[in-house]
Amino acid sequence: MLPESAPAPHPAAPAAAYPAPRLYIDGAWLESASAGAAPLTDPATGDSLGEVPLAGDNEVLAAAAAAQRAQADWAASTPLARFR
């Protein structure tokens, strides 16, 4: 039981409040072109929140290539610079 001073649980935001999910690859938000989507469920309530895109082979390869290109600069940066 919640103490009287506890705030009421926050109701789930309506599905329309969430933007359409996309993949973030190489600094750009992209639509999934090949792999479909998976259901997204609120773990606290079991309610459906919508779907998240799945990355297909081409998206995974593009993300890996972008990460590889960025790695040298990232590794050469200081922890403070990475934090910012």
Backbone as a chain_set.jsonl record, in Angstrom:
{"seq": "MLPESAPAPHPAAPAAAYPAPRLYIDGAWLESASAGAAPLTDPATGDSLGEVPLAGDNEVLAAAAAAQRAQADWAASTPLARFR", "coords": {"N": [[0.846, -1.179, 0.0], [0.532, 2.255, -0.761], [1.98, 5.066, 0.896], [0.098, 7.862, 2.211], [1.238, 10.264, 1.347], [2.508, 9.71, -0.988], [2.952, 10.268, -4.49], [0.436, 9.913, -7.013], [0.45, 7.168, -9.32], [1.888, 7.749, -12.535], [-0.055, 8.108, -15.393], [0.109, 6.152, -18.379], [1.473, 7.548, -21.335], [-0.434, 8.46, -24.179], [-0.376, 6.49, -27.198], [-0.13, 8.127, -29.427], [1.477, 10.149, -28.543], [4.07, 9.453, -28.836], [6.768, 9.727, -31.093], [7.061, 8.412, -34.441], [9.086, 5.608, -34.439], [12.482, 5.363, -35.499], [15.574, 4.322, -37.082], [18.806, 5.202, -35.905], [21.475, 6.025, -37.648], [24.74, 6.689, -38.523], [24.6, 9.426, -37.882], [22.078, 10.18, -38.744], [18.489, 9.976, -38.808], [16.724, 7.226, -39.843], [14.307, 5.426, -41.803], [13.422, 2.033, -41.301], [14.314, -0.123, -43.782], [14.08, -2.763, -44.388], [13.548, -4.796, -42.413], [11.206, -4.874, -40.88], [9.238, -4.642, -37.84], [9.191, -4.707, -34.213], [7.127, -5.502, -31.398], [6.573, -3.064, -28.812], [6.423, -2.993, -25.414], [5.049, -1.814, -22.381], [6.782, -2.484, -19.529], [5.836, -2.331, -16.934], [3.075, -2.353, -16.993], [2.276, -4.004, -19.034], [0.984, -3.02, -21.199], [0.61, -2.249, -24.658], [2.881, -0.185, -26.346], [3.472, 0.444, -28.868], [5.485, -0.004, -31.751], [8.89, -0.905, -32.501], [11.494, -0.261, -34.83], [13.167, -2.833, -36.657], [16.493, -3.559, -37.524], [17.732, -4.416, -40.654], [19.99, -6.445, -42.656], [21.389, -4.568, -44.343], [21.108, -2.156, -42.909], [22.406, -2.813, -40.51], [25.02, -3.281, -41.443], [25.614, -0.704, -42.418], [25.507, 0.78, -40.023], [27.597, -0.433, -38.579], [29.773, 0.217, -40.225], [29.744, 3.019, -40.01], [30.289, 3.293, -37.277], [32.863, 2.212, -37.194], [34.271, 4.1, -38.746], [34.073, 6.326, -37.055], [35.426, 5.558, -34.783], [38.283, 5.974, -34.461], [38.632, 8.782, -34.054], [37.05, 9.059, -31.768], [38.447, 7.418, -29.925], [40.797, 8.855, -29.708], [40.015, 11.101, -28.387], [39.584, 12.946, -25.293], [38.365, 11.791, -22.073], [36.797, 13.86, -20.959], [36.04, 15.347, -23.224], [34.484, 13.41, -24.497], [32.418, 13.233, -22.718], [31.106, 15.647, -23.019]], "CA": [[0.0, 0.0, 0.0], [1.295, 3.5, -0.838], [1.681, 6.052, 1.943], [-0.786, 8.935, 1.74], [1.992, 11.357, 0.739], [3.088, 9.278, -2.259], [2.197, 10.753, -5.658], [-0.301, 8.906, -7.775], [1.221, 6.69, -10.477], [1.711, 8.521, -13.759], [-0.695, 7.299, -16.436], [0.9, 5.991, -19.599], [1.191, 8.522, -22.386], [-1.104, 7.815, -25.316], [0.546, 6.089, -28.266], [0.075, 9.251, -30.346], [2.465, 11.058, -27.973], [5.394, 8.983, -29.222], [7.029, 9.868, -32.532], [7.303, 7.156, -35.136], [10.478, 5.252, -34.202], [13.345, 5.148, -36.657], [16.93, 3.889, -36.765], [19.796, 6.285, -35.923], [22.678, 5.474, -38.27], [25.687, 7.651, -39.114], [24.157, 10.794, -37.647], [20.788, 10.474, -39.384], [17.349, 9.127, -38.474], [16.311, 6.544, -41.066], [13.256, 4.418, -41.736], [13.9, 0.676, -41.549], [13.933, -0.455, -45.151], [14.03, -4.176, -44.737], [13.38, -5.841, -41.406], [9.95, -4.844, -40.149], [9.196, -4.012, -36.522], [8.902, -5.57, -33.069], [6.243, -4.816, -30.46], [7.151, -2.399, -27.649], [5.469, -3.181, -24.328], [5.362, -1.206, -21.088], [7.022, -3.609, -18.626], [5.095, -2.17, -15.685], [1.637, -2.611, -17.154], [2.011, -4.953, -20.106], [0.285, -2.33, -22.284], [1.346, -2.024, -25.893], [3.248, 1.21, -26.594], [3.677, 0.614, -30.303], [6.479, -0.882, -32.351], [10.221, -0.352, -32.761], [11.991, -0.828, -36.083], [14.258, -3.797, -36.634], [17.483, -3.286, -38.561], [18.073, -5.522, -41.538], [21.418, -6.59, -42.962], [21.962, -3.326, -44.872], [21.19, -1.161, -41.829], [23.455, -3.252, -39.576], [26.309, -3.02, -42.094], [25.814, 0.751, -42.447], [25.801, 1.213, -38.655], [28.937, -0.916, -38.239], [30.741, 1.022, -40.988], [29.772, 4.357, -39.399], [30.988, 3.166, -35.996], [34.28, 2.003, -37.475], [34.823, 5.392, -39.183], [34.091, 7.256, -35.929], [36.17, 5.023, -33.65], [39.624, 6.56, -34.288], [38.475, 10.1, -33.432], [36.522, 8.854, -30.421], [39.516, 6.861, -29.096], [41.804, 9.887, -29.503], [39.462, 12.19, -27.581], [39.699, 12.791, -23.846], [37.089, 11.473, -21.421], [36.011, 15.085, -20.812], [35.446, 15.655, -24.529], [33.431, 12.412, -24.75], [31.317, 13.559, -21.824], [30.397, 16.815, -23.561]], "C": [[0.89, 1.241, 0.0], [0.963, 4.404, 0.338], [0.836, 7.182, 1.36], [-0.033, 10.042, 1.011], [2.593, 10.975, -0.62], [2.265, 9.822, -3.416], [1.485, 9.606, -6.342], [0.571, 8.433, -8.927], [0.883, 7.51, -11.714], [1.036, 7.644, -14.803], [0.198, 7.223, -17.672], [0.494, 7.049, -20.619], [0.478, 7.805, -23.531], [-0.105, 7.527, -26.429], [0.83, 7.238, -29.221], [1.138, 10.225, -29.831], [3.881, 10.662, -28.374], [5.604, 9.207, -30.715], [7.233, 8.489, -33.157], [8.781, 6.787, -34.966], [11.227, 4.978, -35.5], [14.702, 4.671, -36.165], [17.865, 5.096, -36.84], [21.11, 5.69, -36.41], [23.479, 6.594, -38.904], [25.178, 9.092, -39.023], [22.82, 11.159, -38.261], [19.717, 9.488, -38.908], [16.804, 8.554, -39.772], [15.149, 5.597, -40.802], [13.902, 3.05, -41.964], [13.403, 0.254, -42.917], [13.669, -1.939, -45.358], [13.553, -5.143, -43.675], [12.078, -5.798, -40.618], [10.075, -4.185, -38.783], [8.89, -5.067, -35.463], [7.997, -4.802, -32.111], [7.026, -4.213, -29.291], [6.089, -2.407, -26.558], [5.951, -2.489, -23.07], [5.564, -2.338, -20.084], [6.237, -3.521, -17.321], [3.634, -2.575, -15.811], [1.312, -3.698, -18.173], [1.279, -4.334, -21.277], [1.195, -2.177, -23.496], [1.618, -0.536, -26.057], [3.448, 1.488, -28.077], [4.673, -0.412, -30.804], [7.798, -0.143, -32.488], [10.76, -1.013, -34.025], [13.109, -1.833, -35.821], [15.2, -3.471, -37.782], [17.747, -4.557, -39.355], [19.57, -5.533, -41.812], [22.049, -5.282, -43.427], [22.107, -2.259, -43.792], [22.285, -1.529, -40.828], [24.836, -2.98, -40.174], [26.611, -1.525, -42.136], [26.166, 1.275, -41.06], [27.203, 0.784, -38.239], [30.012, -0.103, -38.964], [30.861, 2.426, -40.398], [30.525, 4.321, -38.075], [32.484, 2.99, -36.203], [34.945, 3.309, -37.915], [34.992, 6.353, -38.004], [35.042, 6.828, -34.815], [37.516, 5.7, -33.426], [39.539, 7.93, -33.615], [37.984, 9.972, -31.996], [37.632, 8.38, -29.486], [40.59, 7.915, -28.783], [41.305, 11.029, -28.628], [39.622, 11.894, -26.092], [38.348, 12.383, -23.254], [36.195, 12.702, -21.257], [35.316, 15.456, -22.12], [34.32, 14.67, -24.858], [32.2, 12.721, -23.911], [30.464, 14.69, -22.385], [29.66, 16.425, -24.78]], "O": [[1.905, 1.268, 0.697], [-0.196, 4.504, 0.738], [0.862, 7.425, 0.154], [-0.605, 10.698, 0.141], [3.129, 11.833, -1.321], [1.035, 9.845, -3.353], [1.909, 8.454, -6.245], [1.357, 9.215, -9.462], [-0.262, 7.914, -11.913], [1.509, 6.54, -15.073], [0.954, 8.152, -17.956], [-0.681, 7.395, -20.744], [0.779, 6.644, -23.81], [0.89, 8.236, -26.582], [1.927, 7.317, -29.773], [1.647, 11.041, -30.599], [4.801, 11.471, -28.256], [4.718, 8.911, -31.517], [7.542, 7.521, -32.462], [9.648, 7.586, -35.319], [10.677, 4.438, -36.459], [14.948, 4.625, -34.96], [17.733, 5.926, -37.74], [21.776, 4.949, -35.687], [22.962, 7.356, -39.721], [25.311, 9.871, -39.966], [22.461, 12.336, -38.294], [20.004, 8.321, -38.642], [16.463, 9.296, -40.693], [15.025, 5.037, -39.712], [14.842, 2.939, -42.751], [12.2, 0.272, -43.179], [13.103, -2.337, -46.376], [13.173, -6.26, -44.026], [11.879, -6.643, -39.745], [10.898, -3.292, -38.582], [8.403, -6.157, -35.763], [8.091, -3.577, -32.021], [8.019, -4.783, -28.839], [4.987, -1.892, -26.75], [7.131, -2.568, -22.728], [4.624, -3.083, -19.806], [6.0, -4.54, -16.673], [3.031, -3.074, -14.862], [0.21, -4.246, -18.176], [0.977, -5.024, -22.25], [2.405, -1.998, -23.36], [0.709, 0.284, -25.926], [3.579, 2.641, -28.486], [4.698, -1.55, -30.337], [7.83, 1.084, -32.578], [10.51, -2.195, -34.263], [13.89, -1.687, -34.881], [14.757, -3.145, -38.883], [17.956, -5.63, -38.79], [20.32, -4.726, -41.262], [23.128, -4.918, -42.96], [23.106, -1.54, -43.756], [23.011, -0.656, -40.353], [25.726, -2.498, -39.474], [27.752, -1.122, -41.911], [27.041, 2.132, -40.933], [27.923, 1.559, -37.609], [31.043, 0.226, -38.378], [31.965, 2.962, -40.297], [31.314, 5.221, -37.785], [33.285, 3.561, -35.462], [36.068, 3.595, -37.5], [35.958, 7.115, -37.965], [35.426, 7.653, -33.985], [37.86, 5.979, -32.277], [40.307, 8.207, -32.693], [38.447, 10.691, -31.111], [37.75, 8.883, -28.369], [41.215, 7.873, -27.724], [42.105, 11.846, -28.172], [39.777, 10.742, -25.686], [37.306, 12.608, -23.87], [34.976, 12.605, -21.398], [34.144, 15.833, -22.123], [33.308, 15.063, -25.438], [31.071, 12.494, -24.347], [29.242, 14.686, -22.239], [28.995, 17.26, -25.393]]}, "num_chains": 1, "name": "protein.A"}
